[in-house]
JSON list of N, CA and C in Angstrom, two decimals:
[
{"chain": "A", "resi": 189, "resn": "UNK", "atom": "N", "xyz": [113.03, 115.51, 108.88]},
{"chain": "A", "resi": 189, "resn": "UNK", "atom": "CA", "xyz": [113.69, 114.33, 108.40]},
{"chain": "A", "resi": 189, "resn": "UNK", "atom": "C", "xyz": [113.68, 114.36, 106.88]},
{"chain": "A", "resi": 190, "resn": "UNK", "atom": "N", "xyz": [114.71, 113.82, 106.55]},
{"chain": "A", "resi": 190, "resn": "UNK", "atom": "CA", "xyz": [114.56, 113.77, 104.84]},
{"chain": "A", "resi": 190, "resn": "UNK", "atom": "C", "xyz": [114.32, 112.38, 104.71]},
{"chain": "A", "resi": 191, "resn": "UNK", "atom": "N", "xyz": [113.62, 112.85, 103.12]},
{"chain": "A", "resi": 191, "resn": "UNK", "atom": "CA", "xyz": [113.13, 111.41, 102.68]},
{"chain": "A", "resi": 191, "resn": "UNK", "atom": "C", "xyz": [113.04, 111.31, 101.56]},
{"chain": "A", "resi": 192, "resn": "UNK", "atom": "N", "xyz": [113.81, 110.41, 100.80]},
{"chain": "A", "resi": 192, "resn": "UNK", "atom": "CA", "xyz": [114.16, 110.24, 99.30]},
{"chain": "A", "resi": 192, "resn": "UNK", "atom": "C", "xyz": [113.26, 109.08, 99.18]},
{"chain": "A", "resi": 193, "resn": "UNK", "atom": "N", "xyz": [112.75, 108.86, 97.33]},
{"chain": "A", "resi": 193, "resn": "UNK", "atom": "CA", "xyz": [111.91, 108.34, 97.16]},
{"chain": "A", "resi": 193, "resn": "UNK", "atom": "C", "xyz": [112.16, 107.73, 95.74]},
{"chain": "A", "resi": 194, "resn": "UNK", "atom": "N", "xyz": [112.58, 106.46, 95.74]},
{"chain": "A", "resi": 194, "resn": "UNK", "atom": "CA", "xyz": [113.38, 106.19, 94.01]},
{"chain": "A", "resi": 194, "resn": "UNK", "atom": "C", "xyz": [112.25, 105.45, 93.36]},
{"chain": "A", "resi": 195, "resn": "UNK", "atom": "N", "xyz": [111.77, 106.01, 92.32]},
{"chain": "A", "resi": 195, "resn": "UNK", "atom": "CA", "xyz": [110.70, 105.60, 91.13]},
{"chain": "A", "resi": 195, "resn": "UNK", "atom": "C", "xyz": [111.16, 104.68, 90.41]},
{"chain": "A", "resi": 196, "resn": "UNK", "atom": "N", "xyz": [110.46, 103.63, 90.04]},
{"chain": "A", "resi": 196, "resn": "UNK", "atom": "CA", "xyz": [110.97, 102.55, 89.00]},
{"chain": "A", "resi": 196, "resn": "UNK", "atom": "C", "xyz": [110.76, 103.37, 87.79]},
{"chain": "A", "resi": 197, "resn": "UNK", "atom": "N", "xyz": [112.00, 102.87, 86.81]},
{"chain": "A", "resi": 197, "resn": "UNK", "atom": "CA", "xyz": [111.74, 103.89, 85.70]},
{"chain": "A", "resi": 197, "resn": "UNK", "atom": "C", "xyz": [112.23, 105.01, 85.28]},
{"chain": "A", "resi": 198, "resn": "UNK", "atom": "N", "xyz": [112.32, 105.43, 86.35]},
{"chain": "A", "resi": 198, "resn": "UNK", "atom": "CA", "xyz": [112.95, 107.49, 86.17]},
{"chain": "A", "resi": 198, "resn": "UNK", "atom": "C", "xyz": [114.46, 107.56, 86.85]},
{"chain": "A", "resi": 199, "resn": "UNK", "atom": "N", "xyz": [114.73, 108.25, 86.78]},
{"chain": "A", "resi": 199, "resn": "UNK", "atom": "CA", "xyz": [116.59, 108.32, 86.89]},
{"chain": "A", "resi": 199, "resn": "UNK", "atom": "C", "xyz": [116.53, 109.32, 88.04]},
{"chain": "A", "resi": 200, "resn": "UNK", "atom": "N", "xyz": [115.60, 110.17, 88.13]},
{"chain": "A", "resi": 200, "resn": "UNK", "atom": "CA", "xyz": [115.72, 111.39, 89.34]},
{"chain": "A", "resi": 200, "resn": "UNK", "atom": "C", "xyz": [115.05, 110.54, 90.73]},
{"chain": "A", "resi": 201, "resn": "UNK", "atom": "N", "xyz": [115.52, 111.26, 91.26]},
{"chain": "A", "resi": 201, "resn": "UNK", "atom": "CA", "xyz": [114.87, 110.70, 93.14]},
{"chain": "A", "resi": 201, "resn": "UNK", "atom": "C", "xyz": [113.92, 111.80, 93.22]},
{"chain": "A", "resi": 202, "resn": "UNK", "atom": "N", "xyz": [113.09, 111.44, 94.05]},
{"chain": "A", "resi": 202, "resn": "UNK", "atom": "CA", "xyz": [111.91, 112.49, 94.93]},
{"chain": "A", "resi": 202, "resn": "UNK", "atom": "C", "xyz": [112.61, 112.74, 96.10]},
{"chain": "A", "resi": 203, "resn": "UNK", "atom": "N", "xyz": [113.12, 113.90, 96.54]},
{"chain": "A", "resi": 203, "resn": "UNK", "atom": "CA", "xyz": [113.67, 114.19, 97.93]},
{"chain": "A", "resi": 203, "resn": "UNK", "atom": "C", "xyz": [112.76, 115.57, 98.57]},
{"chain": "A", "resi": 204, "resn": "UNK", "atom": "N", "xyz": [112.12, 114.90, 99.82]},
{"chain": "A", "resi": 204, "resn": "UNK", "atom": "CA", "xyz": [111.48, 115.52, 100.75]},
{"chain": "A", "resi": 204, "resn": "UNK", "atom": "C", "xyz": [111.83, 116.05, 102.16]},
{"chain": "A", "resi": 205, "resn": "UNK", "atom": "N", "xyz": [111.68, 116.95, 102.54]},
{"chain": "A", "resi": 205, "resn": "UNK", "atom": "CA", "xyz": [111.81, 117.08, 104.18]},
{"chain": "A", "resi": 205, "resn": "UNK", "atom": "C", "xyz": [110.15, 116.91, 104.79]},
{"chain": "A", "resi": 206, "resn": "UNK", "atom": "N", "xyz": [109.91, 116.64, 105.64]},
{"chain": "A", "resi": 206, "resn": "UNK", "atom": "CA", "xyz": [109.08, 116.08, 106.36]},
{"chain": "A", "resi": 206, "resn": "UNK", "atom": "C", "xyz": [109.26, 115.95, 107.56]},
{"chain": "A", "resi": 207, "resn": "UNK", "atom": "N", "xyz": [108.23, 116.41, 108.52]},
{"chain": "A", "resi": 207, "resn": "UNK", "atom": "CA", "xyz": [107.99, 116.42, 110.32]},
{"chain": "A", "resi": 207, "resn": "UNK", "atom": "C", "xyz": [107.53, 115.12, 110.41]},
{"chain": "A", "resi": 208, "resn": "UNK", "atom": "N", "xyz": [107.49, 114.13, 109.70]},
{"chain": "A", "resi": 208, "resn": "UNK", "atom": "CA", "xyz": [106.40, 112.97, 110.38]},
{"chain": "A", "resi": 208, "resn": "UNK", "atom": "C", "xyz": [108.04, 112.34, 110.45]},
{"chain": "A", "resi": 209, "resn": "UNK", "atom": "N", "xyz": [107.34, 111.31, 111.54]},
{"chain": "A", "resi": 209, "resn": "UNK", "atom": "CA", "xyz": [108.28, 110.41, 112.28]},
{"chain": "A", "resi": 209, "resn": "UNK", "atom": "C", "xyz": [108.80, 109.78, 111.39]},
{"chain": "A", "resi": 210, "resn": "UNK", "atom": "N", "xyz": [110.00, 108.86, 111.94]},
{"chain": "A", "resi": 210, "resn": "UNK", "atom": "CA", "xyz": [110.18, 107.61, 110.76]},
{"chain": "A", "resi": 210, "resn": "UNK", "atom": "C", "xyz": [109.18, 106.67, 110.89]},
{"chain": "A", "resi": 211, "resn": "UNK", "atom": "N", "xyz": [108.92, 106.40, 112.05]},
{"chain": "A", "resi": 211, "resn": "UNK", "atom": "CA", "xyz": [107.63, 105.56, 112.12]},
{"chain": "A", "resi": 211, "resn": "UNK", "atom": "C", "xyz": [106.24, 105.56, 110.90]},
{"chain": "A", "resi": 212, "resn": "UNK", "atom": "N", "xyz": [106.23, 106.63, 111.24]},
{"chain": "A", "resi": 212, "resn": "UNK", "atom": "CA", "xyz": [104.38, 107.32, 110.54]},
{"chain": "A", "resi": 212, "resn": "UNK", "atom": "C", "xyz": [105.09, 106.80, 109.23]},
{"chain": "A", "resi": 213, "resn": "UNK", "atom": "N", "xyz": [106.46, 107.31, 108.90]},
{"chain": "A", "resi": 213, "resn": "UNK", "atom": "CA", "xyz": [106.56, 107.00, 107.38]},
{"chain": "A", "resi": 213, "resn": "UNK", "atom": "C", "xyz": [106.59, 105.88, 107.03]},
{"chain": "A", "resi": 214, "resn": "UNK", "atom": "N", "xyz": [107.05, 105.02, 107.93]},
{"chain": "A", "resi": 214, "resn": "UNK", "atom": "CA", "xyz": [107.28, 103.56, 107.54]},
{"chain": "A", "resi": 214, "resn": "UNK", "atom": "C", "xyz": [105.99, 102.81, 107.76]},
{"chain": "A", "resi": 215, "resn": "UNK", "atom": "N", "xyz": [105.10, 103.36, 108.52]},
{"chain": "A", "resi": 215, "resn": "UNK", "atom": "CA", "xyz": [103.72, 102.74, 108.51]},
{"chain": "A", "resi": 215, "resn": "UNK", "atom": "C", "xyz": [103.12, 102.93, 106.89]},
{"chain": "A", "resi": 216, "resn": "UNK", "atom": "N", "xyz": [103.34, 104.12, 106.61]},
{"chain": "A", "resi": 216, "resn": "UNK", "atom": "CA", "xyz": [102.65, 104.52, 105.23]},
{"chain": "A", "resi": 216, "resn": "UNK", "atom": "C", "xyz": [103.06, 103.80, 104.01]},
{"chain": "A", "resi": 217, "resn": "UNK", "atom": "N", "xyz": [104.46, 103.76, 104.47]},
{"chain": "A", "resi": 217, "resn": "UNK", "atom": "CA", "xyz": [105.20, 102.94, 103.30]},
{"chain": "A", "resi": 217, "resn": "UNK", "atom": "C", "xyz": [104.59, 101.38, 103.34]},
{"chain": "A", "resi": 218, "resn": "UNK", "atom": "N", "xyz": [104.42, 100.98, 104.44]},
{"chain": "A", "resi": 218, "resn": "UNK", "atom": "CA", "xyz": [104.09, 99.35, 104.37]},
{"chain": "A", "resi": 218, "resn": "UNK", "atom": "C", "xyz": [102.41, 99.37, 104.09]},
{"chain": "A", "resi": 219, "resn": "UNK", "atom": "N", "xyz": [101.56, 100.30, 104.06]},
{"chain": "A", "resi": 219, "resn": "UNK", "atom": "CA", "xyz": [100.39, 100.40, 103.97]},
{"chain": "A", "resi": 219, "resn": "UNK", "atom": "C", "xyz": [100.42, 100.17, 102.73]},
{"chain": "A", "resi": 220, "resn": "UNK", "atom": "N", "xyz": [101.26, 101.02, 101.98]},
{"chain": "A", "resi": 220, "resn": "UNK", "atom": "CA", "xyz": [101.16, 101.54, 100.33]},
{"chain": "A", "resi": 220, "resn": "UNK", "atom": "C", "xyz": [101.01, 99.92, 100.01]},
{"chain": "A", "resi": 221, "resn": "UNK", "atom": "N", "xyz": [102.20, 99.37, 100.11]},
{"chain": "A", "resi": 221, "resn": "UNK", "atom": "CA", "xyz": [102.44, 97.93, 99.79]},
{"chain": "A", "resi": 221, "resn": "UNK", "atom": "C", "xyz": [101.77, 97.08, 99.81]},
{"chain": "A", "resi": 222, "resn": "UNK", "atom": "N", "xyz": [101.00, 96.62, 101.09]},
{"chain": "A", "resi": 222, "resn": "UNK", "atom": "CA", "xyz": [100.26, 96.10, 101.40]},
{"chain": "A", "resi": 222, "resn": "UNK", "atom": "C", "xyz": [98.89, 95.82, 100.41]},
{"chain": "A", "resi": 223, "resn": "UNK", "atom": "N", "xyz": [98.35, 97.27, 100.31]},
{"chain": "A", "resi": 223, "resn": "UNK", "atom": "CA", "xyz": [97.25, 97.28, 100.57]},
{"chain": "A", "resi": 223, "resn": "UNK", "atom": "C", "xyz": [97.21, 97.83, 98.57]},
{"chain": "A", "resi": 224, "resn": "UNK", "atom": "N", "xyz": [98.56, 97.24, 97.86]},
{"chain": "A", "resi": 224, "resn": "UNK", "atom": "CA", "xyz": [98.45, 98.39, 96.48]},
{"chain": "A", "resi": 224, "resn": "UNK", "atom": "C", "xyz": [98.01, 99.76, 96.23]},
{"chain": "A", "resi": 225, "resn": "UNK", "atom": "N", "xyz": [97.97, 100.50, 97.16]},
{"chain": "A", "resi": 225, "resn": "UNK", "atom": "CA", "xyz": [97.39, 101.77, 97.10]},
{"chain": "A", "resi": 225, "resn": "UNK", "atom": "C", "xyz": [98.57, 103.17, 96.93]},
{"chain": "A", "resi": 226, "resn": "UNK", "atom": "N", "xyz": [98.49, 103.95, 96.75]},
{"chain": "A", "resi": 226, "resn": "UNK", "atom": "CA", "xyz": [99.39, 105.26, 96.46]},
{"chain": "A", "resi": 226, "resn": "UNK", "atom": "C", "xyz": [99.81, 105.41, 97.80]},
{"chain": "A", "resi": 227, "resn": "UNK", "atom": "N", "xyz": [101.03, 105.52, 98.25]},
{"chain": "A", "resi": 227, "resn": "UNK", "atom": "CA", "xyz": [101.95, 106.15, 99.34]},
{"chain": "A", "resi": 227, "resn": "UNK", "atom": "C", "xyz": [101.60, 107.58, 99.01]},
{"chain": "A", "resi": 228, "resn": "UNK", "atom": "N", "xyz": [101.60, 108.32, 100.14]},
{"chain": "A", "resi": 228, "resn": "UNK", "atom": "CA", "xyz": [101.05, 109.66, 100.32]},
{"chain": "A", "resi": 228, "resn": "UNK", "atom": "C", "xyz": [101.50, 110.22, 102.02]},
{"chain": "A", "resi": 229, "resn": "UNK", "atom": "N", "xyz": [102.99, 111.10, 101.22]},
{"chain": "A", "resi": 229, "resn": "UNK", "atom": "CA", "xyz": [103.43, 111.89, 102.39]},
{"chain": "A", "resi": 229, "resn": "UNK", "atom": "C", "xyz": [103.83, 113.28, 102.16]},
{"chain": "A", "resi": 230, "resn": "UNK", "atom": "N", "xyz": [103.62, 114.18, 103.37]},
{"chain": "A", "resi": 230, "resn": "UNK", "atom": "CA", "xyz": [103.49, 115.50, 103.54]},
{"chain": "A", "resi": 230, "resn": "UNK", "atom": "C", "xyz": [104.74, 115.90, 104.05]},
{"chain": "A", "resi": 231, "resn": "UNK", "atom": "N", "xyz": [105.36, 117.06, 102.73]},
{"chain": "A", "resi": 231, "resn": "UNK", "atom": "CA", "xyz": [106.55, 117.76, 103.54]},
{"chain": "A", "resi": 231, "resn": "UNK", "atom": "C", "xyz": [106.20, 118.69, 104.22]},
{"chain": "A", "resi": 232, "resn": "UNK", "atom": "N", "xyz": [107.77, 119.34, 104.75]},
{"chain": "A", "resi": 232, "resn": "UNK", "atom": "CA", "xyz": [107.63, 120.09, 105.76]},
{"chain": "A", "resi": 232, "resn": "UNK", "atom": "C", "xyz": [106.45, 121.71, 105.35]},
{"chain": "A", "resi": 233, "resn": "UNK", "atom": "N", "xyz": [106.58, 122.02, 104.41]},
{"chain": "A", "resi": 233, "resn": "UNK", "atom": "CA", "xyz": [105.80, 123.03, 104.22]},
{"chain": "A", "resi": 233, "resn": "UNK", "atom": "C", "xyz": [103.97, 122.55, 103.39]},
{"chain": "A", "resi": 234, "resn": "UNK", "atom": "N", "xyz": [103.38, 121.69, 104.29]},
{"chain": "A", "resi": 234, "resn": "UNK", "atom": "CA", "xyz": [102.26, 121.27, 103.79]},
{"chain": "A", "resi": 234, "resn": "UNK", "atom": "C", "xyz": [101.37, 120.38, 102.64]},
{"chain": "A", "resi": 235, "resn": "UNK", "atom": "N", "xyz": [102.30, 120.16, 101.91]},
{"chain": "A", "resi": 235, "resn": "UNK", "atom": "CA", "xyz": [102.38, 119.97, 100.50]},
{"chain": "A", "resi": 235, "resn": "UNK", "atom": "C", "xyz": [102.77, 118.25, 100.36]},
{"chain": "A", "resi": 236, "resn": "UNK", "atom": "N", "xyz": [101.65, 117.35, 99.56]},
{"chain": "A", "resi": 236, "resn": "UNK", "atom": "CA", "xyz": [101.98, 116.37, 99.12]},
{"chain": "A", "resi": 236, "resn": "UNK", "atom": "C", "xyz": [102.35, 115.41, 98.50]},
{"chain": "A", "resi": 237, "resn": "UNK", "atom": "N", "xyz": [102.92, 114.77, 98.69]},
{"chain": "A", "resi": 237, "resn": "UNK", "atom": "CA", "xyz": [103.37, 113.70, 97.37]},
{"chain": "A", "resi": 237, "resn": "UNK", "atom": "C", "xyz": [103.07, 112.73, 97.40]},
{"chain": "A", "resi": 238, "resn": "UNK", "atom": "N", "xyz": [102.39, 112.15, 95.88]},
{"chain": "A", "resi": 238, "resn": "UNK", "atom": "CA", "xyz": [101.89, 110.47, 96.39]},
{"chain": "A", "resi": 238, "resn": "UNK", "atom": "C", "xyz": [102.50, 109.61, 95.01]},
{"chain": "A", "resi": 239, "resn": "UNK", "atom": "N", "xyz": [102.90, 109.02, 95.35]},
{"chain": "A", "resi": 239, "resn": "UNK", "atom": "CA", "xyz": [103.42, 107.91, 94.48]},
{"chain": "A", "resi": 239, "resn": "UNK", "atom": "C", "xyz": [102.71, 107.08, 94.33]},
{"chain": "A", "resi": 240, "resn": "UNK", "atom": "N", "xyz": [102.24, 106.41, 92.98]},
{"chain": "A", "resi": 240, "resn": "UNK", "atom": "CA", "xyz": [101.76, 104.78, 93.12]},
{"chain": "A", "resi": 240, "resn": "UNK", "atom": "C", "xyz": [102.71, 103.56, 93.90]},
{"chain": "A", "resi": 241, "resn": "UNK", "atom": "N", "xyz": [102.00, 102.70, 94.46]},
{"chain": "A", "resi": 241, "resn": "UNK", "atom": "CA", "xyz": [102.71, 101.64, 94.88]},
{"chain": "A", "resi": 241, "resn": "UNK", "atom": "C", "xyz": [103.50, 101.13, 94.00]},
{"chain": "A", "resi": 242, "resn": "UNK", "atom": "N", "xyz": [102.88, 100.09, 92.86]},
{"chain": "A", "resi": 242, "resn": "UNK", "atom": "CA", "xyz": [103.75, 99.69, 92.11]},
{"chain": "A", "resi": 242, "resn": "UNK", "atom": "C", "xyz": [104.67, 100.42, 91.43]},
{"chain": "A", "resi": 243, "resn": "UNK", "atom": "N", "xyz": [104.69, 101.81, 91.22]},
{"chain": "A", "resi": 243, "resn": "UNK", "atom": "CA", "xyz": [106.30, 102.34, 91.20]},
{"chain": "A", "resi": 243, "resn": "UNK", "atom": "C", "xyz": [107.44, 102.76, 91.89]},
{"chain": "A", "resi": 244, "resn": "UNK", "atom": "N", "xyz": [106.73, 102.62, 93.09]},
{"chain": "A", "resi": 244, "resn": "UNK", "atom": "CA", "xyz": [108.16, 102.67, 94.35]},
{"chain": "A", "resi": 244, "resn": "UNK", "atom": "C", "xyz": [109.25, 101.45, 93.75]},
{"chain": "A", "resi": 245, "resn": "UNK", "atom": "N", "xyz": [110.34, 102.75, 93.96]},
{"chain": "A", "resi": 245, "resn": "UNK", "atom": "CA", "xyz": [112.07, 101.63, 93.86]},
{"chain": "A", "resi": 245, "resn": "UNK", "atom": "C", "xyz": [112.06, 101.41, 95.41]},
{"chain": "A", "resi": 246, "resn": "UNK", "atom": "N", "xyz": [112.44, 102.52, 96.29]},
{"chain": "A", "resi": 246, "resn": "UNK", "atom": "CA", "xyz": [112.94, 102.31, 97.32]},
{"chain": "A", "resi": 246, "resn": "UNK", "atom": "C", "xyz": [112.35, 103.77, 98.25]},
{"chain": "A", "resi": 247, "resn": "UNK", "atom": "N", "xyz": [112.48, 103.43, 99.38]},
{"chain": "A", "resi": 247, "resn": "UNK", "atom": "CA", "xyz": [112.12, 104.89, 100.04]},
{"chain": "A", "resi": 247, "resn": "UNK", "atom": "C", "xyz": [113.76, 104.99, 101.18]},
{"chain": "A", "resi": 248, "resn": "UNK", "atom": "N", "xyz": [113.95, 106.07, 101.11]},
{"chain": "A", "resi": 248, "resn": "UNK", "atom": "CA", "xyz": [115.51, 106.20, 101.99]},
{"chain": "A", "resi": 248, "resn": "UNK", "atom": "C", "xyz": [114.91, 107.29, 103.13]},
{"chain": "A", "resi": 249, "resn": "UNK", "atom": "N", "xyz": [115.57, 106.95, 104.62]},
{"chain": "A", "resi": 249, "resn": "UNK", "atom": "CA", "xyz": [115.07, 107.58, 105.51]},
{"chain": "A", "resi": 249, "resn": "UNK", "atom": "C", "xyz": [116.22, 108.34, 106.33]},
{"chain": "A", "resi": 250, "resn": "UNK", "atom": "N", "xyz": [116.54, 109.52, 105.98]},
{"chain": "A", "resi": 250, "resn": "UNK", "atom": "CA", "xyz": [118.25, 110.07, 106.97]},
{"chain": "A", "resi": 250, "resn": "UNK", "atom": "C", "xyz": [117.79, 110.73, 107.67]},
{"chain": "A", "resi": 251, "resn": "UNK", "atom": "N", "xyz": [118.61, 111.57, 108.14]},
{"chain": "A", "resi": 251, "resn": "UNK", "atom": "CA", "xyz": [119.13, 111.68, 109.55]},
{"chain": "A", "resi": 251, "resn": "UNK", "atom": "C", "xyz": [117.79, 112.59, 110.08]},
{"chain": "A", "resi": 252, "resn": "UNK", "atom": "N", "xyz": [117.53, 112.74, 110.91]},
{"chain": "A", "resi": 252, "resn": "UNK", "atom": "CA", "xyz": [116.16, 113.79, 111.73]},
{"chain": "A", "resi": 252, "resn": "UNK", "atom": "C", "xyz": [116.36, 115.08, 111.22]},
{"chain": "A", "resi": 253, "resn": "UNK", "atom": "N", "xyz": [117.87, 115.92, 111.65]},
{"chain": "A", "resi": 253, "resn": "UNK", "atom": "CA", "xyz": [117.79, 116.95, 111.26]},
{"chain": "A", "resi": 253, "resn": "UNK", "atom": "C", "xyz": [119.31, 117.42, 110.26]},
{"chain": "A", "resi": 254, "resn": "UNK", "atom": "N", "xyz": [119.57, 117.99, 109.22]},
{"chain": "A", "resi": 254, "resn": "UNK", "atom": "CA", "xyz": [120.41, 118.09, 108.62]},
{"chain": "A", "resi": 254, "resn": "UNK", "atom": "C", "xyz": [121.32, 119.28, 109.78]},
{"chain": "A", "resi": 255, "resn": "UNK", "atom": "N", "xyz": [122.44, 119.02, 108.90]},
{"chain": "A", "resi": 255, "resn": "UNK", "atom": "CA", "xyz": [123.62, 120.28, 109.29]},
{"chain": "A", "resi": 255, "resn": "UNK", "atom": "C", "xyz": [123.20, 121.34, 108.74]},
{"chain": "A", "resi": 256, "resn": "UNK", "atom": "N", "xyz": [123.24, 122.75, 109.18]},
{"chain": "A", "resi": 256, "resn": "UNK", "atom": "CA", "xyz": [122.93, 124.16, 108.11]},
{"chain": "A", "resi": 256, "resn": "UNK", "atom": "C", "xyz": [123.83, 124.74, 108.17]},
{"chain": "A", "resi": 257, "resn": "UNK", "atom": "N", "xyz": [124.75, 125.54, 106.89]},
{"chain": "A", "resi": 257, "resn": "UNK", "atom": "CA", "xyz": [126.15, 125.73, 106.55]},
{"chain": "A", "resi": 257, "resn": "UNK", "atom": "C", "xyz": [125.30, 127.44, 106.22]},
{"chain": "A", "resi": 258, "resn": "UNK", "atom": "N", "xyz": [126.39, 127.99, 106.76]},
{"chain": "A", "resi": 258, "resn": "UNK", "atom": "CA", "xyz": [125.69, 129.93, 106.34]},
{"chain": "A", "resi": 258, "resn": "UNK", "atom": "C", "xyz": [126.41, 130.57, 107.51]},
{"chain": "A", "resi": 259, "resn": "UNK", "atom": "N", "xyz": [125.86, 131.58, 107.28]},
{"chain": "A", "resi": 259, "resn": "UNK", "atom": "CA", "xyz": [126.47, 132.94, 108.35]},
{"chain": "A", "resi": 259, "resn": "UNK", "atom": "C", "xyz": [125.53, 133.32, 109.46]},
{"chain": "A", "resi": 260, "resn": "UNK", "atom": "N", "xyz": [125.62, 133.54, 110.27]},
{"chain": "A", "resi": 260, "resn": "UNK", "atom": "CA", "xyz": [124.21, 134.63, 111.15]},
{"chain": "A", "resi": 260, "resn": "UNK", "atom": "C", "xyz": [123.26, 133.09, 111.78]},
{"chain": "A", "resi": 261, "resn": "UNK", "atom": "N", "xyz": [123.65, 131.57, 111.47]},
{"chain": "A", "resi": 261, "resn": "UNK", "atom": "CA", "xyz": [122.51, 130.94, 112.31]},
{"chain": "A", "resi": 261, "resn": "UNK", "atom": "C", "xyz": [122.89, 130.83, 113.51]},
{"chain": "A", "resi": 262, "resn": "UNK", "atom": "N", "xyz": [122.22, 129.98, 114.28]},
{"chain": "A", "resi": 262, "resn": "UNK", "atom": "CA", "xyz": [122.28, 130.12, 115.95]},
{"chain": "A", "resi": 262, "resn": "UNK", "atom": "C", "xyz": [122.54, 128.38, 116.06]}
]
């Protein structure tokens, strides 16, 4: 799933792929909030990103799996 991540402040987005559900993400996201603490999610190749709460703009959640454009896939 991809998952964009807009920073108050900065002009670039954080864009992630990620195996966790939309769920798990949206739990994390409302935790962050909640609880003022750093949002902290894992893309697809292991690796994390944590944002402070108070600088989340927005978190965007698309589609499960993208289209793949190339030669030779299945």
């Amino acid at each position: 799933m991809e998952i964009t991540i807009g920073v108050r402040n900065v002009q670039r987005e954080i864009t992630l792929e990620s195996t966790q559900s939309p769920d798990e993400v949206l739990a994390a996201v409302d935790k962050a909030l909640t609880d003022s603490a750093s949002l902290v999610l894992e893309d697809d190749k292991g690796r994390h990103v944590v944002v402070p709460a108070g600088a989340l703009g927005y978190v965007e959640l698309g589609p499960a799996e993208q289209r793949r454009v190339g030669f030779g896939l299945v």
